[in-house]
């Protein structure tokens, strides 16, 4: 790096110019994504129930053990597609049957959700399973 | 240490190390729960232990960054910190907020904590890394704003160097992107989209500025290389980091409901993200090779080199491994992610904080460097922690490859839980790796208490100095003076300090100036 041709101020200008340019480009892409999202997230199905279900999901920190669309923890099964994998009835029974208490097996706590919270949670998981995720996960096991 | 107020960094660093220990203890708990599923259940469910593990990580790294800023900004600005008092108040606010939050996690069920802390007013909790109650999030924001106010004022009133400018941009960016932690739309896709503005734009964006500035600072100190040269490298590194890293965010937008073009943008730009990490490695080694002094703090130099190499491995190599969309399709959210997350966080941010601590702590304790004995302990801890983290990463990578194979590629995919059973051996060995890491950490802590023949400044030009390679006084002035000032205050090693004081005060000109005017060795 010869200092005559490539000076510190040249490097600094590339830094400022480059960062600003790419951040603006990122904002443009964000704008475009926001415009296109309603098609893939099926916003029309985003009911009150789903919104409350997300709240149940968050306030019980399910993401601390599970992943959702591949993000979260890797200790317990992926739940983005659990609605498709297991269906509504299974999920509800499952939530009420926890913990299994099977010795040495990974445990999921009992959250004592009300019937309404269970409905909301399932609605949220159903809505999530319908998001267009470009074909992810590779198979039903998540 | 030229300025008294730099000493506020000390409690920050001590707190950082304390929380680091707790982080690793909880790492061991989660590691154990991976193989003994009902370990500590129901007292500490996995999600709680994990949240404590990751939040402590982020909080102690923030303590480290803040301590570094409070130490470095006065020195670079050539004046006392704008308000040391504010820095100390901020310290206690942060420590108490952090402690209460962790206690909250452990003491009550998460849902209760959420209800107690006003999550219904503005729901922000229950998302990975952003589990903190609203008041903690606000607390973090206030603490960072207070830091920014303090160090920005200091800089504005003093000398402005490239290092402080970049550090400040990094810290301002950290605060800015933290604001997205308060944005939690009901639409999961949007939620995830902006969640990454905190997570990705932190670790692969603004934190890289902080990392570059801290590394540059330490390298200037331990190598004595001309600032102009170091500054140029620094700008090149951060330019590459942001040019690749901003659109690189796209590598998280493959499968969360965002448009398909992100697979192209994310793959292309994030595939270039290893370059700045590679340049950082070149930078560190080339500076050390061109060094114009042999700083007696050998271990700080080792940490600096280790940071560059391990960050390149963890972020660059392990990041690249799963960043192309066709690969990520299979590895997304698997143990491969965990492998990368560990080595990248450790190599880049844990190690850079340990580098700055290693360089500054001895000075704040009244010496240029720790005794060779203490450095030997620290060197052991360096290797134990680094090698065990690499081994942990390799084991998780093995687990990840097998998981992807059994659960995602196979014609007859196994269920998640059945797959996990197959991986038990990897997880057991990972736990062993974690124990070795913890031993390394304990040795690290012990190294602070090893006395030995401390490399006192007064030893310059005296016989003892040759053994530990202390350079002649004039090349060393910069580091010597602060230490003397400090010794006067701490009265730790009074007799020696007094000798050295009388000697050193005769020497003229600060080294900074003379260093810059000297021609480069290799020209
Ligand atoms: C300085 C050292 C460490 C750092 C920087 C670190 C960092 C992290 C990070 C960033 C995560 C979140 C990972 C992700 O979401 O992909 C995590 C999770 C985890 N860490 Fe660590 N960790 C460290 C040490 C340890 C040790 C020593 C152990 C155990 C022996 C451990 C066990 C775990 C486990 C089991 C998880 C949860 C993975 C999951 O979600 O299933 N960590 N750690
Ligand atoms: C020091 C810098 C870095 C740190 C601390 C870091 C840390 C992390 C962590 C903790 C995660 C897991 C996030 C989660 O829990 O969902 C992650 C994910 C990821 N990182 Fe990095 N990373 C760094 C740099 C990089 C680089 C340079 C690349 C690309 C070359 C990269 C590629 C990825 C990818 C593709 C994922 C998503 C994994 C998945 O799909 O599950 N990272 N990173
Ligand atoms: Fe990323």
XYZ file of C-alpha atoms and ligand atoms in Angstrom:
752
model
C 0.000 0.000 0.000
C 1.938 2.927 -1.220
C 1.038 5.957 0.778
C 1.541 8.296 -2.139
C -1.312 6.895 -4.183
C -3.578 5.589 -1.517
C -3.694 7.954 1.367
C -5.482 7.786 4.666
C -7.960 10.380 3.495
C -8.719 8.281 0.411
C -9.454 5.344 2.695
C -11.608 7.537 4.892
C -13.576 8.816 1.927
C -14.234 5.290 0.728
C -15.439 4.438 4.196
C -17.855 7.349 4.474
C -18.995 7.224 0.881
C -19.346 3.446 0.820
C -21.238 3.179 4.087
C -23.665 5.935 3.249
C -24.251 4.571 -0.230
C -24.893 1.029 0.908
C -27.035 2.084 3.822
C -29.214 4.112 1.486
C -29.403 1.168 -0.879
C -30.406 -0.989 2.082
C -33.195 1.467 2.894
C -34.416 1.331 -0.701
C -34.493 -2.467 -0.569
C -36.257 -2.310 2.782
C -38.870 -0.082 1.220
C -39.324 -2.483 -1.670
C -39.539 -5.481 0.679
C -42.136 -3.719 2.800
C -44.217 -3.133 -0.303
C -44.011 -6.792 -1.339
C -44.507 -8.369 2.084
C -48.310 -8.483 2.172
C -48.132 -11.145 -0.540
C -45.915 -13.495 1.431
C -47.106 -12.834 4.981
C -50.814 -13.049 4.145
C -51.561 -9.951 6.127
C -55.261 -10.380 5.510
C -55.212 -13.329 7.925
C -53.423 -11.435 10.672
C -56.385 -11.430 13.046
C -56.683 -10.206 16.620
C -56.339 -13.815 17.668
C -53.009 -14.175 15.871
C -51.729 -10.973 17.426
C -52.671 -12.202 20.903
C -51.106 -15.550 20.100
C -47.809 -13.871 19.303
C -48.042 -12.213 22.683
C -48.511 -15.589 24.379
C -45.540 -16.889 22.414
C -43.380 -13.987 23.550
C -44.397 -13.715 27.167
C -43.619 -17.392 27.735
C -40.288 -17.178 25.949
C -40.939 -20.225 23.761
C -38.060 -19.009 21.561
C -35.656 -19.752 24.415
C -35.883 -23.480 23.587
C -37.470 -23.616 20.140
C -36.682 -22.057 16.814
C -39.364 -20.299 14.779
C -38.631 -20.141 11.063
C -35.134 -21.267 11.980
C -34.385 -18.512 14.474
C -34.173 -18.890 18.206
C -32.754 -21.792 20.183
C -31.830 -25.242 18.939
C -32.797 -27.271 21.989
C -36.312 -28.255 20.936
C -38.199 -28.788 17.655
C -38.762 -26.088 15.031
C -42.269 -24.680 15.506
C -42.718 -22.573 12.348
C -44.332 -25.586 10.720
C -45.595 -27.436 13.797
C -49.155 -26.630 12.852
C -48.683 -28.544 9.614
C -46.663 -31.301 11.279
C -48.947 -31.949 14.239
C -52.216 -30.059 13.836
C -54.321 -28.073 16.248
C -55.543 -30.829 18.550
C -52.095 -32.249 19.131
C -50.635 -28.863 20.010
C -53.320 -28.169 22.570
C -53.068 -31.556 24.226
C -49.292 -31.285 24.158
C -49.276 -27.930 25.927
C -51.494 -29.328 28.671
C -49.540 -32.556 29.086
C -46.193 -30.905 29.793
C -43.827 -31.672 31.362
C -43.371 -35.275 30.372
C -41.192 -35.953 33.372
C -39.440 -38.694 31.381
C -36.130 -39.151 33.223
C -33.137 -37.628 31.421
C -35.272 -36.381 28.543
C -35.323 -32.690 27.643
C -38.177 -31.034 29.466
C -40.697 -28.399 28.503
C -42.407 -26.525 31.361
C -46.134 -26.358 32.063
C -47.323 -22.852 31.196
C -50.898 -23.196 32.517
C -52.376 -21.448 29.513
C -56.115 -20.764 29.482
C -58.315 -22.186 26.725
C -58.424 -18.788 25.092
C -54.646 -18.458 25.191
C -54.341 -21.900 23.640
C -56.679 -20.872 20.818
C -54.651 -17.718 20.257
C -51.378 -19.604 20.301
C -52.612 -22.114 17.760
C -53.928 -19.293 15.573
C -50.499 -17.701 15.681
C -48.744 -20.980 14.829
C -51.202 -21.578 12.002
C -50.664 -18.111 10.552
C -46.895 -18.569 10.874
C -47.018 -21.902 9.050
C -48.671 -20.147 6.106
C -45.951 -17.535 5.586
C -44.263 -17.966 2.205
C -40.764 -18.936 3.346
C -39.299 -19.763 -0.068
C -39.720 -23.451 0.596
C -38.010 -23.659 3.971
C -37.774 -25.969 5.933
C -36.545 -28.743 3.626
C -39.007 -31.234 5.082
C -41.749 -31.541 7.649
C -39.365 -32.328 10.499
C -38.181 -28.712 10.407
C -2.161 6.302 31.908
C -1.881 10.021 31.458
C -5.157 11.061 33.028
C -6.617 10.284 36.409
C -10.125 9.958 35.034
C -9.097 6.994 32.908
C -9.231 5.030 36.130
C -13.037 4.840 35.904
C -12.431 2.062 33.390
C -11.245 -0.225 36.176
C -14.602 -1.002 37.813
C -16.083 -1.514 34.351
C -13.473 -4.138 33.567
C -13.785 -5.841 36.929
C -17.551 -6.051 36.494
C -17.046 -7.392 32.981
C -14.845 -10.210 34.222
C -17.248 -11.032 37.054
C -20.180 -11.308 34.672
C -18.033 -13.308 32.237
C -17.564 -15.941 34.938
C -21.313 -16.080 35.534
C -21.941 -16.300 31.783
C -19.734 -19.359 31.499
C -21.308 -21.014 34.539
C -24.673 -20.713 32.840
C -23.080 -21.923 29.618
C -22.122 -25.059 31.499
C -25.698 -25.413 32.758
C -27.188 -25.184 29.275
C -24.473 -27.472 27.990
C -25.408 -30.025 30.646
C -29.115 -29.715 29.902
C -28.389 -30.648 26.321
C -27.443 -34.121 27.475
C -29.207 -34.431 30.824
C -32.541 -33.054 29.712
C -34.040 -32.716 33.169
C -30.963 -31.208 34.817
C -32.119 -28.442 37.213
C -35.667 -28.794 35.889
C -38.075 -27.230 36.791
C -36.026 -24.766 38.878
C -33.989 -23.437 35.964
C -35.569 -24.447 32.640
C -33.295 -24.387 29.592
C -34.746 -21.185 28.190
C -34.018 -19.332 31.418
C -30.432 -20.559 31.669
C -29.833 -19.797 27.997
C -31.221 -16.312 28.342
C -28.980 -15.677 31.333
C -26.009 -17.057 29.350
C -26.551 -14.892 26.281
C -27.696 -11.733 28.062
C -24.753 -11.847 30.431
C -22.514 -12.183 27.398
C -23.902 -9.071 25.786
C -23.940 -7.104 29.026
C -20.347 -7.893 29.967
C -19.185 -7.101 26.469
C -20.951 -3.753 26.812
C -19.188 -3.231 30.143
C -15.951 -3.979 28.331
C -16.662 -1.582 25.460
C -17.656 1.145 27.902
C -14.608 0.663 30.093
C -12.494 0.744 26.955
C -14.133 3.981 25.831
C -13.656 5.648 29.206
C -10.013 4.617 29.221
C -9.176 5.368 25.655
C -11.031 8.585 24.940
C -9.239 10.759 27.528
C -5.873 9.409 26.432
C -6.608 10.026 22.775
C -8.232 13.396 23.416
C -5.365 14.423 25.671
C -7.574 15.698 28.435
C -9.465 14.426 31.435
C -12.827 12.755 30.923
C -15.636 15.294 30.724
C -17.317 13.882 33.828
C -15.756 10.993 35.749
C -18.574 11.288 38.254
C -21.204 10.649 35.617
C -19.186 7.672 34.426
C -19.217 6.213 37.940
C -22.931 6.834 38.437
C -23.534 5.191 35.090
C -21.466 2.234 36.165
C -23.600 1.591 39.221
C -26.837 2.134 37.338
C -25.761 -0.408 34.758
C -24.545 -2.940 37.295
C -27.693 -2.722 39.400
C -29.971 -2.868 36.342
C -28.104 -5.877 35.035
C -28.116 -7.692 38.364
C -31.824 -7.053 38.971
C -32.642 -8.305 35.504
C -30.759 -11.551 36.005
C -32.375 -12.017 39.396
C -35.731 -11.375 37.768
C -35.063 -14.073 35.156
C -34.165 -16.590 37.819
C -36.677 -15.696 40.506
C -40.028 -15.570 38.725
C -41.552 -17.238 35.673
C -40.914 -15.243 32.529
C -44.598 -14.498 31.976
C -44.831 -13.040 35.478
C -41.748 -10.934 34.897
C -43.261 -9.657 31.659
C -46.509 -8.755 33.407
C -44.677 -7.105 36.306
C -42.494 -4.916 34.135
C -45.041 -3.386 31.834
C -44.546 -5.563 28.779
C -48.260 -5.168 28.036
C -47.791 -1.448 27.544
C -45.053 -1.855 24.954
C -44.377 -5.514 24.179
C -40.687 -5.954 23.438
C -39.835 -9.123 25.356
C -39.645 -12.784 24.382
C -37.385 -12.402 21.361
C -33.962 -13.976 21.202
C -31.253 -11.758 22.785
C -33.911 -9.102 23.412
C -35.517 -10.888 26.352
C -34.888 -7.990 28.753
C -37.862 -6.308 30.412
C -38.775 -2.902 29.025
C -37.197 -1.074 31.956
C -33.912 -2.883 31.408
C -33.976 -1.969 27.741
C -34.573 1.651 28.667
C -31.820 1.375 31.276
C -29.350 0.108 28.694
C -30.285 2.974 26.411
C -29.760 5.553 29.167
C -26.445 4.033 30.160
C -25.195 4.137 26.589
C -26.470 7.674 26.073
C -24.680 8.764 29.228
C -21.476 7.174 27.934
C -21.931 8.859 24.577
C -22.498 12.243 26.152
C -19.422 11.860 28.310
C -16.993 10.638 25.696
C -18.344 12.845 22.922
C -17.910 15.942 25.079
C -14.413 14.812 25.978
C -13.537 14.370 22.334
C -15.077 17.641 21.244
C -13.031 19.503 23.835
C -9.810 17.692 23.056
C -7.700 16.188 20.311
C -9.659 14.298 17.688
C -7.935 11.200 16.394
C -9.141 8.668 13.864
C -9.338 6.113 16.640
C -11.744 8.172 18.719
C -13.788 9.145 15.702
C -14.246 5.519 14.705
C -14.877 4.385 18.251
C -17.485 7.093 18.696
C -19.183 6.216 15.424
C -19.314 2.620 16.567
C -20.822 3.541 19.911
C -23.329 5.960 18.397
C -24.295 3.254 15.939
C -24.686 0.792 18.782
C -27.114 3.172 20.495
C -28.958 3.931 17.268
C -29.582 0.322 16.282
C -30.550 -0.536 19.849
C -33.631 1.613 19.253
C -34.980 -1.176 17.056
C -35.169 -3.351 20.158
C -38.197 -1.240 21.067
C -39.923 -1.931 17.786
C -41.904 -5.145 17.869
C -44.622 -5.204 15.223
C -47.413 -7.755 15.544
C -46.474 -9.066 12.108
C -43.836 -11.743 12.748
C -42.110 -11.163 9.409
C -41.610 -7.467 10.084
C -40.616 -8.269 13.652
C -37.871 -10.573 12.391
C -36.849 -8.130 9.671
C -36.080 -5.375 12.170
C -34.834 -7.719 14.875
C -31.807 -8.252 12.677
C -31.201 -4.515 12.597
C -30.166 -4.899 16.195
C -28.436 -8.260 16.025
C -26.751 -8.323 12.635
C -26.099 -4.610 12.283
C -24.481 -4.746 15.685
C -22.093 -7.665 15.310
C -21.452 -7.342 11.597
C -21.745 -3.583 11.484
C -21.140 -1.009 14.148
C -19.419 -3.316 16.645
C -16.761 -3.925 14.015
C -15.928 -0.232 14.187
C -15.497 -0.536 17.930
C -13.375 -3.634 17.480
C -11.161 -1.988 14.861
C -10.649 1.084 17.049
C -9.741 -0.942 20.133
C -7.341 -3.163 18.223
C -5.734 -0.148 16.579
C -5.290 1.564 19.937
C -3.591 -1.414 21.507
C -1.449 -2.014 18.428
C -0.231 1.589 18.426
C 0.730 1.199 22.050
C 2.466 -2.135 21.873
C 4.163 -1.727 18.494
C 4.864 1.998 18.330
C 4.012 1.970 14.641
C 3.160 5.295 13.075
C -0.398 6.413 13.552
C -0.857 7.392 9.926
C -0.206 3.823 8.879
C -2.515 2.322 11.462
C -5.282 4.815 10.721
C -5.240 3.961 7.057
C -5.583 0.260 7.748
C -8.384 0.981 10.135
C -10.360 2.949 7.572
C -9.855 0.243 4.977
C -11.070 -2.411 7.385
C -14.192 -0.592 8.473
C -14.963 0.504 4.922
C -14.900 -3.138 3.834
C -16.890 -4.153 6.912
C -19.775 -1.803 6.248
C -19.771 -2.069 2.471
C -20.170 -5.845 2.736
C -21.960 -6.036 6.075
C -24.926 -3.731 5.522
C -26.337 -5.596 2.539
C -24.921 -8.765 4.097
C -27.901 -8.506 6.445
C -29.651 -10.219 3.567
C -28.217 -13.575 4.709
C -30.904 -13.509 7.394
C -33.684 -12.703 4.955
C -33.702 -15.976 3.048
C -36.476 -17.914 4.792
C -38.490 -15.553 6.961
C -41.128 -14.509 4.461
C -39.087 -11.827 2.673
C -38.806 -11.689 -1.145
C -36.591 -14.182 -2.954
C -34.119 -11.590 -4.246
C -32.570 -11.471 -0.792
C -31.049 -14.860 -1.535
C -28.907 -13.186 -4.198
C -28.135 -10.004 -2.342
C -27.495 -11.765 0.950
C -25.318 -14.464 -0.591
C -23.179 -12.104 -2.643
C -22.537 -9.438 -0.043
C -22.183 -11.696 2.958
C -19.776 -13.919 1.027
C -17.527 -10.843 0.962
C -17.867 -10.224 4.707
C -14.854 -12.378 5.606
C -12.589 -9.931 3.727
C -12.505 -7.224 6.412
C -11.785 -9.914 8.999
C -8.974 -11.219 6.852
C -7.546 -7.735 6.405
C -7.721 -7.306 10.167
C -5.500 -10.356 10.555
C -3.015 -9.001 8.006
C -3.148 -5.673 9.800
C -2.389 -7.095 13.238
C 0.491 -9.256 12.054
C 1.993 -6.621 9.826
C 1.938 -4.058 12.626
C 3.559 -6.462 15.046
C 6.205 -7.349 12.463
C 6.994 -3.698 11.862
C 7.052 -2.901 15.535
C 9.475 -0.294 16.715
C 9.498 -1.276 20.318
C 9.290 -4.489 22.263
C 6.604 -3.776 24.723
C 7.012 -5.814 27.893
C 3.300 -6.576 27.860
C 3.737 -9.619 25.623
C 0.401 -11.115 26.512
C -1.543 -8.048 25.388
C 0.136 -8.426 22.012
C -0.780 -12.097 21.954
C -4.413 -11.260 22.711
C -4.414 -8.698 19.916
C -3.064 -11.181 17.395
C -5.362 -13.891 18.751
C -8.375 -11.632 18.335
C -7.624 -11.003 14.696
C -7.035 -14.678 13.891
C -9.914 -16.129 15.888
C -12.350 -13.500 14.646
C -11.362 -14.389 11.113
C -11.934 -18.064 11.856
C -15.211 -17.663 13.731
C -16.813 -14.872 11.752
C -15.001 -15.216 8.437
C -14.542 -18.936 7.911
C -17.437 -20.282 9.983
C -19.653 -17.456 8.749
C -18.854 -18.178 5.130
C -19.476 -21.872 5.658
C -23.249 -21.375 5.976
C -23.860 -17.995 4.403
C -24.677 -18.953 0.806
C -28.416 -19.412 0.421
C -28.281 -22.974 -0.996
C -26.158 -24.076 1.975
C -28.105 -22.059 4.501
C -31.278 -23.764 3.290
C -29.998 -26.886 5.044
C -28.020 -25.427 7.923
C -30.381 -22.631 8.998
C -31.083 -22.840 12.711
C -28.967 -25.949 13.252
C -25.959 -26.634 15.466
C -23.850 -25.111 12.651
C -25.350 -21.780 13.621
C -24.460 -22.379 17.255
C -20.898 -23.329 16.288
C -20.453 -20.124 14.319
C -22.148 -17.989 16.976
C -19.721 -19.227 19.622
C -16.446 -18.835 17.759
C -17.435 -15.515 16.198
C -18.532 -13.938 19.460
C -15.551 -15.307 21.296
C -12.968 -14.503 18.635
C -14.141 -11.034 17.830
C -15.735 -9.453 20.846
C -14.729 -11.502 23.870
C -11.117 -11.471 22.762
C -10.972 -7.811 21.847
C -12.299 -6.908 25.279
C -9.744 -9.210 26.900
C -7.076 -7.537 24.743
C -7.922 -4.088 25.979
C -8.167 -5.320 29.558
C -4.828 -7.044 29.227
C -3.182 -3.870 27.999
C -4.831 -1.359 30.330
C -5.256 -3.186 33.612
C -1.544 -3.399 34.455
C -1.206 0.310 33.700
C -4.167 1.145 35.881
C -2.534 -0.921 38.586
C 0.655 1.059 38.351
C 2.916 -0.898 36.064
C 3.756 -1.059 32.407
C 3.071 -4.737 32.293
C 2.430 -7.550 34.657
C 5.275 -9.698 35.913
C 6.483 -12.412 33.552
C 5.015 -14.919 35.996
C 1.569 -13.320 35.846
C 1.865 -13.107 32.068
C 2.674 -16.767 31.945
C -0.578 -17.565 33.758
C -2.465 -15.282 31.439
C -0.821 -16.946 28.449
C -2.031 -20.307 29.688
C -5.524 -18.947 30.059
C -5.321 -17.533 26.539
C -4.503 -20.923 25.079
C -6.882 -22.909 27.257
C -9.838 -20.690 26.481
C -9.038 -20.252 22.808
C -8.235 -23.866 22.059
C -11.238 -25.160 24.001
C -13.506 -22.720 22.176
C -12.131 -23.926 18.849
C -12.715 -27.516 19.963
C -16.267 -26.668 21.087
C -16.830 -25.119 17.679
C -15.509 -28.178 15.871
C -17.726 -30.465 17.964
C -20.808 -28.358 17.309
C -19.912 -28.333 13.631
C -19.734 -32.116 13.678
C -23.064 -32.254 15.457
C -24.492 -29.776 12.963
C -23.380 -31.698 9.900
C -24.853 -34.893 11.280
C -28.053 -33.132 12.308
C -28.513 -31.672 8.841
C -27.827 -35.045 7.306
C -30.207 -37.064 9.462
C -33.005 -34.567 9.810
C -32.958 -32.519 6.610
C -31.174 -34.244 3.748
C -31.971 -37.902 4.333
C -34.639 -39.610 2.226
C -36.229 -40.776 5.475
C -35.744 -37.774 7.731
C -35.585 -38.382 11.451
C -37.539 -36.227 13.865
C -35.770 -33.429 15.692
C -35.708 -35.233 19.035
C -34.564 -38.552 17.561
C -31.762 -36.722 15.765
C -30.680 -35.047 18.978
C -30.288 -38.443 20.614
C -27.839 -39.402 17.894
C -25.731 -36.344 18.644
C -25.293 -37.010 22.347
C -21.594 -37.874 22.064
C -20.806 -34.523 20.469
C -22.712 -32.743 23.205
C -20.957 -34.634 25.993
C -17.586 -33.722 24.531
C -18.718 -30.137 24.126
C -19.503 -30.103 27.828
C -15.973 -31.309 28.533
C -14.716 -28.506 26.281
C -16.795 -26.095 28.328
C -15.206 -27.307 31.556
C -11.740 -26.747 30.086
C -12.839 -23.300 28.999
C -13.974 -22.594 32.537
C -10.633 -23.761 33.920
C -8.949 -21.391 31.484
C -11.136 -18.588 32.758
C -10.271 -19.352 36.379
C -6.585 -19.273 35.481
C -7.209 -15.948 33.792
C -8.680 -14.560 36.995
C -5.833 -16.008 39.068
C -3.318 -14.279 36.790
C -4.458 -10.957 38.238
C -3.270 -12.056 41.659
C 0.134 -13.443 40.651
C 2.759 -11.072 41.943
C 6.254 -11.929 40.679
C 8.802 -9.371 39.534
C 6.531 -6.667 38.310
C 7.941 -4.782 35.350
C 8.227 -1.471 37.042
C 9.062 1.547 35.009
C 11.927 2.407 37.227
C 13.644 -0.685 35.965
C 14.421 1.079 32.704
C 18.033 1.254 31.773
C 18.798 -1.018 34.619
C 20.074 -4.479 34.370
C 16.919 -6.285 35.270
C 15.176 -4.752 32.336
C 17.176 -6.614 29.734
C 15.686 -9.906 30.810
C 12.170 -8.877 30.091
C 13.102 -6.842 27.062
C 12.187 -3.398 28.222
C 13.196 -0.844 25.631
C 15.182 2.241 26.424
C 13.428 4.983 28.239
C 12.972 7.396 25.382
C 11.087 5.017 23.134
C 8.928 4.272 26.048
C 8.063 7.559 27.499
C 4.423 7.448 26.569
C 3.709 4.485 28.676
C 6.052 5.371 31.444
C 4.649 8.672 32.446
C 1.131 7.646 33.156
C 2.326 4.815 35.250
C 4.359 7.110 37.338
C 1.437 9.426 37.814
C -0.629 6.465 38.759
C 1.900 5.118 41.231
C 1.962 8.409 42.987
C -1.683 7.984 43.667
C -1.884 4.350 44.466
C 1.220 4.242 46.608
C 1.490 0.583 45.829
C 5.165 0.382 45.180
C 6.223 3.623 46.684
C 9.980 3.278 46.965
C 10.547 2.202 43.384
C 8.034 4.619 42.045
C 9.806 7.492 43.645
C 13.102 6.536 42.156
C 11.570 6.266 38.746
C 9.724 9.510 39.064
C 12.801 11.547 39.660
C 14.511 9.838 36.771
C 11.782 10.107 34.244
C 10.755 13.646 34.770
C 13.981 14.721 33.177
C 13.191 13.175 29.816
C 11.794 15.580 27.238
C 9.030 15.401 24.602
C 6.169 12.955 24.641
C 6.920 9.956 22.480
C 3.813 10.402 20.325
C 5.413 13.304 18.510
C 8.799 11.804 18.151
C 7.316 8.540 16.948
C 5.449 10.188 14.152
C 8.387 12.059 12.862
C 10.663 9.092 12.812
C 10.954 7.415 9.398
C 9.465 3.958 9.168
C 11.828 1.137 9.813
C 11.043 -0.621 6.562
C 11.338 2.342 4.265
C -16.983 -16.996 25.884
C -17.542 -18.097 25.658
C -18.918 -18.238 25.095
C -19.580 -17.426 24.234
C -19.073 -16.158 23.574
C -20.885 -17.978 24.027
C -21.867 -17.427 23.217
C -23.108 -17.954 22.977
C -24.062 -17.439 22.045
C -23.848 -16.224 21.161
C -25.162 -18.221 22.068
C -26.384 -18.092 21.191
C -26.100 -18.961 20.002
C -27.022 -18.852 18.860
O -28.129 -18.332 18.960
O -26.644 -19.346 17.786
C -24.899 -19.266 23.004
C -25.741 -20.317 23.271
C -25.350 -21.446 23.953
N -24.138 -21.647 24.577
Fe -22.598 -20.378 24.686
N -21.005 -19.126 24.755
C -19.809 -19.332 25.408
C -19.483 -20.386 26.188
C -20.255 -21.515 26.321
C -19.870 -22.702 27.026
C -18.562 -22.896 27.758
C -20.905 -23.584 26.881
C -21.111 -24.979 27.370
C -20.307 -25.837 27.687
C -21.930 -22.946 26.101
C -23.132 -23.537 25.752
C -24.140 -22.936 25.060
C -25.403 -23.551 24.747
C -25.811 -24.972 25.097
C -26.161 -22.621 24.063
C -27.580 -22.788 23.550
C -27.610 -23.311 22.153
C -29.045 -23.484 21.730
O -29.741 -22.523 21.481
O -29.512 -24.616 21.657
N -21.510 -21.684 25.784
N -23.643 -19.088 23.559
C -17.985 -11.068 14.766
C -18.861 -11.216 13.902
C -20.014 -12.161 14.003
C -20.709 -12.581 15.089
C -20.488 -12.203 16.540
C -21.739 -13.469 14.611
C -22.668 -14.097 15.414
C -23.759 -14.794 14.972
C -24.783 -15.377 15.793
C -24.832 -15.318 17.316
C -25.693 -15.947 14.984
C -26.959 -16.672 15.422
C -28.088 -15.731 15.440
C -29.361 -16.414 15.890
O -29.416 -16.784 17.041
O -30.270 -16.592 15.078
C -25.245 -15.752 13.626
C -25.903 -16.192 12.498
C -25.365 -16.156 11.247
N -24.149 -15.622 10.877
Fe -22.886 -14.635 12.047
N -21.649 -13.587 13.260
C -20.597 -12.804 12.845
C -20.145 -12.653 11.545
C -20.634 -13.349 10.464
C -20.088 -13.314 9.127
C -18.868 -12.491 8.709
C -20.860 -14.116 8.356
C -20.746 -14.455 6.897
C -19.672 -14.592 6.252
C -21.911 -14.638 9.201
C -22.920 -15.458 8.765
C -23.997 -15.836 9.531
C -25.164 -16.518 9.017
C -25.406 -16.938 7.572
C -26.028 -16.713 10.087
C -27.414 -17.360 10.062
C -27.338 -18.770 10.512
C -28.669 -19.454 10.351
O -29.250 -19.377 9.265
O -29.119 -20.091 11.297
N -21.741 -14.165 10.463
N -24.054 -15.038 13.648
Fe -25.398 -11.803 10.092
